[in-house]
Amino acid sequence: MLDLPISINLVVKKIYYRSQQVYLSDPDKCLAKKLQNLNLSSTPFTFLTETDYRYELRDYILFNCSVSNSNRDLDNPVPCLRDPSYQFYAVEEDSYMDSLPLTSCTRFHNVSSVPRYVFSSDDIHLKWSFPECTSVCEAMGKRCTPSNNSIGGFQCVDKLKTHQGAHKRKIIAEATLGSIVLLTAVAVVIYLCVSFLKDRENRKKIEGFLEDYRALKPTRFGYSDIRRITNQFSEKLGQGAYGVVYKGKLSNEIYVAVKVLNNSKENGEEFVNEVSTIGRIHHVNVVRLVGFCAEGFRRVLVYEFLPNESLEKFIFQAKSKKNSLGWEKLQDIALGIAKGIEYLHQGCDQQILHFDIKPHNILLDRNFNPKVSDFGLAKLCSKEQSAVTMTAARGTMGYIAPELLSRTFGRVSYKSDVYSFGMLLLEMVGGRKNVDLKENNSQVYFPQWVYNHLNLGDDYWAQIEEGDQNNIARKLTIVGLYCIQWYPADRPAMKVVVQMLEGDGSDLTVPPNPFPSTNATNLVAGIPEKHFQIELPLILENE
């Protein structure tokens, strides 16, 4: 008899006593539904493992996902749990959950230490360890040895009989041990070969990409050159989500900013994304790529050095409401940024959507001319393409357009950059982040506060000098409010924004209220809570 201490009903199809294996089947044809009650930890039984990845034991989470929402990127569906409204998927517990398209999915339950095949099959294959018979046989004055009969198991034999084959068993044991050592060595060699081939394939991808872009003439540096240029990485300029930036020196007169990327993505996606984007751009208001390094696992980007650092340093540094650059210079900076973004949208062979416009990513040269930088989240698409498909929202909270967080507001397009630019303009005018203003001890959403006070002669506008200075501030404010309209169709294109900034502002009318029927307490990133429903996972860029 074979005792199966399992708390679910299964049918025994076959038992192999010699190899200690048993084949079981679920009579209800839905084994996946019963897995959470299948606990083998306190039994001598375990799943039979093979070299096939389907038999590797892993921890899974079952998700039920709405059929109306596409989850084509998910694999390992569970067919027997499907109904007209929901499809179930088994997702490995150690997967990167923020990279999976778990749109409209909820967790069903966890399943631990099971092979992958059990979610698509009604059969399971178990093995068990030999029972302990030593104490029983010794009580009889005998020894316990494997049985030679057809069903396997153990038997008690006289101790003299065991000595007759002792030498033979020793030879067999030594041969078996040698075979195990040999197989282990072979497995290690295979693993190393697979790892090497995978790494070589990733390097080949990047080399192929760099060969395609060789005509753009950015300089390719060796890693030893990078160490020399940065004086062994001695002067750190800053650090972002994707890497560390150091100051470098190409010659006595030419300085560069050297960005050493984190080795967080094996396929070099962020590296390829930035080189493919900046490598094709030539505009006075977009940062210039001087060169790059792709050596082994190292990825480095080399840019022109901009001594005045980022716009953020100047617009947020003073507590007073007067800015440190002056309104005319702020107007020139705003116009330069708008021209740079317009070039990205219309001036290149392909439309480039930046998705991370913010003061931190606007760099200033020695004459305070602005340059758009950091294209790690950028996306390329055809100029004729009116909208783009996104599997994840990307950007920095406070600058992310509503349509990137909820499809209620419309499709994602170049208008998403227009929204971010509008937020940047309002921060330039107010000299503060868009959620930093505090009034009556409660947080107030600054863009809404600006709109409410636009036509009032209160203390805020009294801080701005009369005459042309006041006109510039009001013009930047009005243009910013046009840009942050909730719905993409209500926002102007960057070409129109440039025209508005180039004018004197006398013909600009106050835009529609971007915040109807809202107050400061029910806004989330500028969106009323009743409209706020995140439908995509977020990719957030840290400052």
Coordinates of C-alpha atoms in Angstrom, one line a residue:
M1 CA 0.0 0.0 0.0
L2 CA 1.1 3.6 -0.7
D3 CA -0.2 6.2 1.7
L4 CA -0.8 9.6 0.0
P5 CA -1.3 12.2 2.8
I6 CA -2.8 14.9 0.6
S7 CA -5.9 16.9 1.5
I8 CA -7.4 17.1 -2.0
N9 CA -9.1 14.4 -4.1
L10 CA -6.9 13.0 -6.8
V11 CA -7.0 9.8 -8.9
V12 CA -3.9 7.6 -8.9
K13 CA -3.1 6.6 -12.5
K14 CA 0.3 4.8 -12.1
I15 CA 2.7 3.9 -9.3
Y16 CA 6.3 2.9 -9.9
Y17 CA 7.7 1.4 -6.7
R18 CA 11.2 0.8 -7.9
S19 CA 11.8 4.4 -9.0
Q20 CA 9.4 5.8 -6.2
Q21 CA 7.2 7.7 -8.6
V22 CA 3.4 8.2 -8.8
Y23 CA 1.2 9.8 -11.5
L24 CA -1.9 11.5 -10.2
S25 CA -4.9 13.1 -12.0
D26 CA -7.5 15.6 -11.0
P27 CA -11.0 14.2 -11.7
D28 CA -12.5 17.7 -11.8
K29 CA -10.1 18.7 -14.6
C30 CA -9.0 21.9 -12.9
L31 CA -5.9 21.1 -10.8
A32 CA -4.9 24.8 -10.7
K33 CA -7.9 25.6 -8.5
K34 CA -6.8 23.1 -5.8
L35 CA -3.1 23.9 -5.7
Q36 CA -3.3 26.3 -2.7
N37 CA -4.5 23.2 -0.7
L38 CA -1.7 20.9 -2.0
N39 CA 0.9 21.1 0.8
L40 CA 3.7 18.5 0.4
S41 CA 6.1 20.1 3.0
S42 CA 5.1 17.6 5.8
T43 CA 5.0 14.5 3.5
P44 CA 7.8 12.4 1.9
F45 CA 6.4 13.4 -1.5
T46 CA 7.9 16.1 -3.8
F47 CA 7.3 17.1 -7.4
L48 CA 9.4 15.2 -9.9
T49 CA 11.9 17.7 -11.4
E50 CA 13.5 17.5 -14.8
T51 CA 15.8 19.7 -16.8
D52 CA 12.9 21.1 -18.7
Y53 CA 12.1 24.6 -17.3
R54 CA 8.4 23.5 -17.0
Y55 CA 9.4 21.2 -14.2
E56 CA 11.4 23.8 -12.2
L57 CA 9.7 24.5 -8.8
R58 CA 8.8 28.2 -8.4
D59 CA 6.4 30.4 -6.4
Y60 CA 3.5 31.8 -8.4
I61 CA 0.7 34.4 -7.9
L62 CA -2.6 33.8 -9.6
F63 CA -4.2 36.9 -11.1
N64 CA -7.7 37.2 -12.5
C65 CA -7.8 39.8 -15.3
S66 CA -10.7 41.4 -17.1
V67 CA -11.0 39.9 -20.6
S68 CA -12.0 43.4 -21.9
N69 CA -8.5 44.7 -21.2
S70 CA -5.7 43.3 -23.3
N71 CA -3.0 41.4 -21.4
R72 CA -1.3 39.8 -24.4
D73 CA 2.2 40.3 -22.9
L74 CA 1.3 37.9 -20.0
D75 CA 2.0 34.3 -20.5
N76 CA 1.1 31.1 -18.6
P77 CA -2.7 31.5 -18.7
V78 CA -4.8 29.1 -16.7
P79 CA -7.5 27.8 -19.2
C80 CA -9.7 25.9 -16.7
L81 CA -10.4 29.0 -14.6
R82 CA -11.4 31.2 -17.5
D83 CA -15.0 32.5 -17.8
P84 CA -16.6 35.0 -20.2
S85 CA -15.4 38.0 -18.1
Y86 CA -12.1 37.0 -16.7
Q87 CA -8.9 35.2 -17.7
F88 CA -6.5 33.8 -15.0
Y89 CA -2.7 34.0 -15.3
A90 CA 0.0 32.4 -13.2
V91 CA 2.8 35.0 -12.7
E92 CA 6.1 34.1 -11.1
E93 CA 6.4 35.7 -7.6
D94 CA 9.9 37.1 -8.3
S95 CA 8.9 38.8 -11.5
Y96 CA 9.3 42.6 -11.8
M97 CA 5.7 43.4 -11.1
D98 CA 6.0 47.1 -12.2
S99 CA 7.1 45.9 -15.7
L100 CA 4.1 43.5 -16.2
P101 CA 0.9 44.7 -17.9
L102 CA -1.4 43.8 -15.0
T103 CA -4.1 46.1 -16.2
S104 CA -7.4 45.5 -14.5
C105 CA -6.1 42.5 -12.6
T106 CA -6.6 41.4 -9.0
R107 CA -4.6 38.9 -7.0
F108 CA -6.5 35.5 -6.6
H109 CA -4.1 33.5 -4.4
N110 CA -0.5 32.3 -4.0
V111 CA 0.9 28.9 -4.9
S112 CA 4.3 27.9 -3.6
S113 CA 6.9 25.5 -5.0
V114 CA 5.1 24.0 -8.0
P115 CA 6.2 23.3 -11.5
R116 CA 4.9 25.5 -14.3
Y117 CA 3.0 22.7 -16.1
V118 CA 0.4 22.2 -13.4
F119 CA -1.5 25.3 -14.6
S120 CA -2.2 23.9 -18.0
S121 CA -2.4 20.2 -17.1
D122 CA -4.7 18.0 -15.0
D123 CA -1.9 15.5 -14.1
I124 CA 0.9 15.8 -11.6
H125 CA 4.0 13.7 -11.3
L126 CA 5.3 13.0 -7.7
K127 CA 8.2 11.1 -6.3
W128 CA 8.8 9.9 -2.7
S129 CA 11.8 9.0 -0.6
F130 CA 12.6 5.5 0.7
P131 CA 10.9 4.6 4.0
E132 CA 13.1 4.2 7.0
C133 CA 13.5 0.4 7.6
T134 CA 16.8 0.2 9.3
S135 CA 15.4 0.1 12.9
V136 CA 12.9 -2.7 11.9
C137 CA 15.6 -4.9 10.3
E138 CA 18.1 -4.4 13.1
A139 CA 15.4 -5.5 15.6
M140 CA 15.4 -8.7 13.6
G141 CA 19.1 -9.0 13.5
K142 CA 19.2 -8.3 9.9
R143 CA 20.2 -5.4 7.6
C144 CA 18.0 -3.2 5.4
T145 CA 18.7 -3.2 1.6
P146 CA 16.7 -2.2 -1.5
S147 CA 14.4 -5.0 -2.7
N148 CA 15.1 -6.8 -6.0
N149 CA 11.5 -7.6 -6.7
S150 CA 9.5 -5.9 -9.4
I151 CA 7.8 -3.4 -7.2
G152 CA 10.9 -2.1 -5.5
G153 CA 11.0 -0.9 -1.9
F154 CA 13.2 -2.4 0.9
Q155 CA 13.8 -5.8 2.4
C156 CA 15.5 -7.2 5.5
V157 CA 18.4 -9.7 4.7
D158 CA 20.9 -11.5 6.7
K159 CA 24.1 -9.6 7.5
L160 CA 26.3 -12.3 5.9
K161 CA 24.5 -11.9 2.5
T162 CA 25.2 -8.2 2.5
H163 CA 29.0 -8.8 2.9
Q164 CA 29.1 -11.0 -0.2
G165 CA 28.2 -8.0 -2.4
A166 CA 29.9 -5.3 -0.4
H167 CA 32.9 -5.0 -2.7
K168 CA 30.6 -5.0 -5.7
R169 CA 28.4 -2.3 -4.2
K170 CA 31.6 -0.2 -3.4
I171 CA 32.6 -0.3 -7.0
I172 CA 29.2 0.7 -8.1
A173 CA 29.0 3.6 -5.6
E174 CA 32.4 4.9 -6.7
A175 CA 31.3 4.7 -10.3
T176 CA 28.0 6.5 -9.5
L177 CA 29.9 9.2 -7.6
G178 CA 32.2 9.7 -10.5
S179 CA 29.2 10.0 -12.8
I180 CA 27.6 12.6 -10.6
V181 CA 30.8 14.7 -10.5
L182 CA 31.0 14.5 -14.3
L183 CA 27.4 15.5 -14.8
T184 CA 27.8 18.4 -12.4
A185 CA 30.8 19.7 -14.3
V186 CA 28.9 19.4 -17.6
A187 CA 26.0 21.3 -16.1
V188 CA 28.3 24.1 -14.9
V189 CA 29.9 24.3 -18.4
I190 CA 26.5 24.5 -20.1
Y191 CA 25.4 27.3 -17.7
L192 CA 28.5 29.3 -18.3
C193 CA 28.1 28.8 -22.1
V194 CA 24.5 30.0 -22.0
S195 CA 25.4 33.1 -19.9
F196 CA 28.2 33.9 -22.3
L197 CA 26.0 33.5 -25.3
K198 CA 23.3 35.7 -23.8
D199 CA 25.8 38.4 -22.9
R200 CA 27.3 38.2 -26.4
E201 CA 23.8 38.6 -27.9
N202 CA 23.1 41.7 -25.9
R203 CA 26.5 43.2 -26.9
K204 CA 25.8 42.3 -30.5
K205 CA 22.5 44.2 -30.4
I206 CA 24.1 47.3 -29.1
E207 CA 27.1 47.1 -31.5
G208 CA 24.6 46.7 -34.4
F209 CA 22.7 49.8 -33.2
L210 CA 25.9 51.8 -32.9
E211 CA 27.0 50.7 -36.4
D212 CA 23.7 52.0 -37.8
Y213 CA 24.2 55.4 -36.1
R214 CA 27.9 55.8 -37.0
A215 CA 27.1 58.3 -39.7
L216 CA 25.9 60.7 -37.0
K217 CA 29.6 61.1 -36.0
P218 CA 29.4 61.0 -32.2
T219 CA 32.9 59.9 -30.9
R220 CA 33.2 56.4 -29.5
F221 CA 35.4 56.4 -26.4
G222 CA 37.1 53.4 -24.7
Y223 CA 36.5 53.1 -21.0
S224 CA 40.1 53.9 -20.3
D225 CA 39.5 57.2 -22.2
I226 CA 36.5 57.9 -19.9
R227 CA 38.6 57.4 -16.8
R228 CA 41.3 59.7 -18.2
I229 CA 38.7 62.4 -19.3
T230 CA 37.1 62.4 -15.8
N231 CA 40.4 62.2 -13.9
Q232 CA 39.4 58.8 -12.4
F233 CA 35.8 60.1 -11.8
S234 CA 37.1 62.7 -9.3
E235 CA 34.4 65.5 -9.7
K236 CA 30.8 64.4 -9.4
L237 CA 28.2 66.8 -10.8
G238 CA 25.0 65.0 -9.8
Q239 CA 23.1 61.8 -9.7
G240 CA 19.8 60.7 -11.3
A241 CA 17.6 57.6 -11.5
Y242 CA 19.7 56.2 -14.4
G243 CA 23.3 57.0 -13.5
V244 CA 25.9 59.4 -12.1
V245 CA 27.2 62.5 -13.9
Y246 CA 30.9 63.6 -13.7
K247 CA 32.8 66.6 -15.0
G248 CA 35.3 65.7 -17.7
K249 CA 38.0 67.5 -19.7
L250 CA 38.7 66.7 -23.4
S251 CA 41.3 69.4 -23.7
N252 CA 42.4 72.6 -21.9
E253 CA 39.4 74.4 -23.3
I254 CA 36.7 71.8 -23.8
Y255 CA 34.8 70.4 -20.8
V256 CA 32.2 67.7 -21.0
A257 CA 29.6 66.1 -18.7
V258 CA 30.1 62.3 -18.5
K259 CA 27.0 60.2 -17.5
V260 CA 27.9 56.7 -16.3
L261 CA 24.7 54.6 -16.6
N262 CA 23.6 52.1 -14.0
N263 CA 23.8 48.5 -15.1
S264 CA 20.1 48.0 -14.3
K265 CA 18.9 46.8 -17.7
E266 CA 21.0 44.0 -19.4
N267 CA 19.9 44.9 -22.9
G268 CA 21.1 48.5 -22.6
E269 CA 17.6 49.9 -23.3
E270 CA 18.1 53.2 -21.6
F271 CA 21.5 53.6 -23.4
V272 CA 20.2 52.8 -26.8
N273 CA 17.1 55.0 -26.2
E274 CA 19.2 58.1 -25.3
V275 CA 21.8 57.7 -28.1
S276 CA 19.1 57.0 -30.7
T277 CA 17.3 60.1 -29.6
I278 CA 20.0 62.7 -29.0
G279 CA 22.3 61.3 -31.7
R280 CA 19.9 62.6 -34.5
I281 CA 19.3 66.0 -32.9
H282 CA 21.1 69.2 -33.9
H283 CA 19.4 72.2 -32.3
V284 CA 20.7 75.1 -30.2
N285 CA 18.1 74.4 -27.5
V286 CA 18.8 70.7 -27.2
V287 CA 21.9 69.3 -25.4
R288 CA 24.5 67.9 -27.8
L289 CA 25.9 64.4 -27.5
V290 CA 29.7 64.5 -27.9
G291 CA 30.2 60.7 -27.7
F292 CA 29.6 57.5 -25.9
C293 CA 31.3 54.4 -24.5
A294 CA 30.0 50.8 -24.9
E295 CA 32.6 48.4 -23.6
G296 CA 31.6 45.1 -22.0
F297 CA 28.8 45.9 -19.5
R298 CA 29.8 49.5 -19.2
R299 CA 27.6 52.2 -20.8
V300 CA 28.6 55.9 -20.8
L301 CA 27.2 59.0 -22.5
V302 CA 29.3 62.1 -23.0
Y303 CA 27.6 65.5 -23.4
E304 CA 28.6 69.1 -23.8
F305 CA 29.3 70.7 -20.4
L306 CA 26.9 73.5 -19.4
P307 CA 28.4 75.5 -16.5
N308 CA 25.2 77.0 -15.1
E309 CA 23.7 73.6 -14.4
S310 CA 19.9 73.3 -14.4
L311 CA 17.1 75.8 -14.4
E312 CA 15.9 74.3 -11.2
K313 CA 18.8 75.8 -9.4
F314 CA 17.7 79.3 -10.3
I315 CA 13.9 79.3 -10.0
F316 CA 13.6 77.5 -6.7
Q317 CA 16.6 79.0 -4.8
A318 CA 15.1 82.2 -3.4
K319 CA 12.2 82.3 -0.9
S320 CA 11.1 85.8 -2.2
K321 CA 8.7 85.9 -5.1
K322 CA 11.1 87.9 -7.3
N323 CA 13.2 85.6 -9.4
S324 CA 17.0 85.9 -9.5
L325 CA 17.3 85.9 -13.3
G326 CA 14.9 88.8 -14.2
W327 CA 11.7 88.6 -16.2
E328 CA 13.3 89.3 -19.6
K329 CA 15.8 86.5 -19.1
L330 CA 13.1 84.1 -17.9
Q331 CA 11.1 85.0 -21.0
D332 CA 14.1 84.2 -23.2
I333 CA 14.6 80.9 -21.4
A334 CA 10.9 79.9 -21.8
L335 CA 11.0 80.7 -25.5
G336 CA 14.2 78.7 -26.0
I337 CA 12.7 75.7 -24.2
A338 CA 9.6 75.9 -26.3
K339 CA 11.6 76.1 -29.5
G340 CA 13.6 73.0 -28.4
I341 CA 10.5 71.0 -27.7
E342 CA 8.9 72.2 -31.0
Y343 CA 12.0 70.9 -32.8
L344 CA 11.6 67.5 -31.1
H345 CA 8.0 67.3 -32.3
Q346 CA 8.4 68.6 -35.8
G347 CA 12.0 69.3 -36.8
C348 CA 13.4 65.7 -36.8
D349 CA 12.8 62.9 -39.3
Q350 CA 10.8 61.2 -36.6
Q351 CA 8.7 62.8 -33.9
I352 CA 10.4 62.6 -30.5
L353 CA 8.2 62.7 -27.4
H354 CA 10.3 63.6 -24.3
F355 CA 7.9 62.6 -21.5
D356 CA 10.1 64.2 -18.7
I357 CA 10.1 68.0 -19.3
K358 CA 10.9 69.7 -15.9
P359 CA 13.3 72.3 -14.5
H360 CA 15.8 69.7 -13.5
N361 CA 16.1 68.6 -17.2
I362 CA 16.6 72.1 -18.6
L363 CA 20.4 72.9 -18.6
L364 CA 21.8 76.4 -19.0
D365 CA 25.0 77.4 -20.8
R366 CA 27.3 80.3 -19.8
N367 CA 24.9 82.8 -21.4
F368 CA 21.8 81.2 -19.8
N369 CA 20.6 79.7 -23.1
P370 CA 18.4 76.7 -22.2
K371 CA 19.0 73.2 -23.6
V372 CA 16.6 70.3 -23.2
S373 CA 18.4 67.2 -21.8
D374 CA 17.8 63.7 -20.4
F375 CA 16.1 61.6 -23.0
G376 CA 16.0 58.3 -21.1
L377 CA 12.2 58.2 -21.1
A378 CA 11.8 59.5 -24.7
K379 CA 9.8 57.7 -27.3
L380 CA 10.2 58.0 -31.1
C381 CA 7.2 57.8 -33.5
S382 CA 6.1 58.8 -37.0
K383 CA 5.1 62.5 -37.5
E384 CA 1.8 61.3 -39.0
Q385 CA 1.1 59.3 -35.8
S386 CA -1.6 61.2 -33.8
A387 CA -1.3 59.1 -30.7
V388 CA 1.1 56.5 -29.2
T389 CA 0.5 53.3 -27.3
M390 CA 1.9 53.2 -23.8
T391 CA 2.3 50.2 -21.6
A392 CA 3.5 52.3 -18.7
A393 CA 3.0 55.9 -17.7
R394 CA 6.4 57.7 -17.5
G395 CA 7.7 61.0 -16.2
T396 CA 7.9 62.9 -12.9
M397 CA 4.9 63.4 -10.6
G398 CA 3.7 67.0 -10.9
Y399 CA 4.6 67.2 -14.6
I400 CA 2.8 64.0 -15.9
A401 CA -0.1 64.8 -18.2
P402 CA -3.5 63.5 -17.1
E403 CA -3.9 61.2 -20.1
L404 CA -0.7 59.3 -19.0
L405 CA -2.5 58.4 -15.8
S406 CA -6.0 57.8 -17.0
R407 CA -7.4 57.3 -20.5
T408 CA -10.5 59.2 -19.4
F409 CA -8.8 62.3 -20.6
G410 CA -7.7 61.1 -24.1
R411 CA -4.9 59.5 -26.0
V412 CA -1.2 60.0 -25.3
S413 CA 0.6 62.2 -27.8
Y414 CA 3.0 65.2 -28.2
K415 CA 0.4 67.2 -26.2
S416 CA 1.7 65.3 -23.1
D417 CA 5.0 67.3 -23.4
V418 CA 2.9 70.5 -23.8
Y419 CA 1.3 69.8 -20.4
S420 CA 4.7 69.3 -18.8
F421 CA 6.0 72.5 -20.4
G422 CA 3.0 74.4 -19.0
M423 CA 3.7 73.2 -15.5
L424 CA 7.3 74.3 -15.9
L425 CA 6.2 77.8 -17.0
L426 CA 4.0 78.2 -13.9
E427 CA 6.9 77.2 -11.7
M428 CA 9.2 79.7 -13.4
V429 CA 6.6 82.5 -12.7
G430 CA 5.9 81.4 -9.1
G431 CA 9.5 80.4 -8.2
R432 CA 8.2 77.3 -6.4
K433 CA 7.2 73.7 -7.2
N434 CA 3.6 73.3 -8.2
V435 CA 2.5 71.7 -4.9
D436 CA 4.8 73.5 -2.4
L437 CA 2.6 76.6 -1.6
K438 CA 0.9 76.3 1.8
E439 CA -2.0 78.4 2.7
N440 CA -4.0 78.3 6.0
N441 CA -1.9 75.3 7.0
S442 CA -3.3 73.1 4.1
Q443 CA -1.6 72.2 0.9
V444 CA -2.8 74.3 -2.1
Y445 CA -2.3 73.2 -5.7
F446 CA -0.2 76.1 -7.0
P447 CA -1.5 76.2 -10.7
Q448 CA -5.1 76.5 -9.4
W449 CA -4.1 79.2 -7.0
V450 CA -2.4 81.1 -9.9
Y451 CA -5.6 80.9 -12.0
N452 CA -7.8 82.1 -9.1
H453 CA -5.5 85.1 -8.6
L454 CA -4.7 85.9 -12.2
N455 CA -7.1 88.9 -12.5
L456 CA -6.9 90.0 -8.9
G457 CA -4.6 92.8 -7.8
D458 CA -3.5 91.0 -4.6
D459 CA -0.2 90.7 -2.9
Y460 CA 1.2 88.1 -5.2
W461 CA 1.0 90.3 -8.4
A462 CA 2.0 93.4 -6.3
Q463 CA 5.4 91.7 -5.9
I464 CA 6.0 92.0 -9.7
E465 CA 7.1 95.3 -11.1
E466 CA 4.7 97.3 -13.1
G467 CA 5.0 97.9 -16.9
D468 CA 6.7 95.4 -19.1
Q469 CA 7.8 93.1 -16.3
N470 CA 4.2 92.6 -15.2
N471 CA 3.2 92.0 -18.8
I472 CA 5.9 89.2 -19.1
A473 CA 4.8 87.5 -15.9
R474 CA 1.1 87.6 -16.9
K475 CA 2.0 86.4 -20.4
L476 CA 4.0 83.4 -19.1
T477 CA 1.2 82.6 -16.7
I478 CA -1.5 82.7 -19.4
V479 CA 0.5 80.5 -21.8
G480 CA 1.2 78.1 -19.0
L481 CA -2.5 77.8 -18.1
Y482 CA -3.4 77.1 -21.8
C483 CA -0.8 74.3 -21.8
I484 CA -2.1 72.5 -18.7
Q485 CA -5.7 72.1 -19.9
W486 CA -6.9 68.7 -18.8
Y487 CA -7.8 67.4 -22.2
P488 CA -5.1 67.1 -24.9
A489 CA -7.4 68.5 -27.6
D490 CA -7.7 71.8 -25.6
R491 CA -3.9 72.4 -25.4
P492 CA -2.1 74.3 -28.2
A493 CA 0.7 72.7 -30.2
M494 CA 4.3 73.8 -29.4
K495 CA 4.4 75.8 -32.6
V496 CA 1.4 77.9 -31.3
V497 CA 3.1 78.2 -27.9
V498 CA 6.2 79.6 -29.5
Q499 CA 4.1 82.2 -31.3
M500 CA 2.3 83.2 -28.1
L501 CA 5.7 83.6 -26.3
E502 CA 7.1 85.7 -29.2
G503 CA 4.2 88.1 -29.0
D504 CA 3.8 90.9 -26.5
G505 CA 0.9 89.2 -24.9
S506 CA -1.6 92.0 -25.4
D507 CA -3.9 89.8 -27.5
L508 CA -3.9 86.8 -25.1
T509 CA -7.1 86.2 -23.3
V510 CA -7.5 84.3 -20.1
P511 CA -7.9 80.5 -20.9
P512 CA -10.8 78.4 -19.7
N513 CA -10.5 77.3 -16.1
P514 CA -8.5 74.1 -16.0
F515 CA -9.9 73.3 -12.6
P516 CA -13.8 73.5 -12.7
S517 CA -15.6 72.4 -9.6
T518 CA -12.5 71.5 -7.7
N519 CA -10.6 72.7 -4.7
A520 CA -7.1 72.3 -3.4
T521 CA -8.0 69.3 -1.2
N522 CA -9.3 67.0 -3.9
L523 CA -6.6 67.3 -6.5
V524 CA -4.1 64.6 -7.2
A525 CA -1.3 65.8 -9.4
G526 CA -3.7 68.4 -10.7
I527 CA -6.5 66.0 -11.5
P528 CA -9.7 65.8 -9.4
E529 CA -10.0 62.6 -7.4
K530 CA -13.3 61.7 -9.1
H531 CA -11.4 61.5 -12.5
F532 CA -8.2 60.0 -11.1
Q533 CA -7.9 56.3 -11.9
I534 CA -4.4 55.0 -12.8
E535 CA -4.7 52.5 -15.6
L536 CA -1.0 52.0 -16.4
P537 CA 2.0 51.2 -14.2
L538 CA 4.2 54.2 -13.5
I539 CA 7.8 54.8 -14.5
L540 CA 8.9 57.7 -12.3
E541 CA 12.1 59.6 -12.8
N542 CA 13.6 60.7 -9.5
E543 CA 15.2 64.2 -9.4

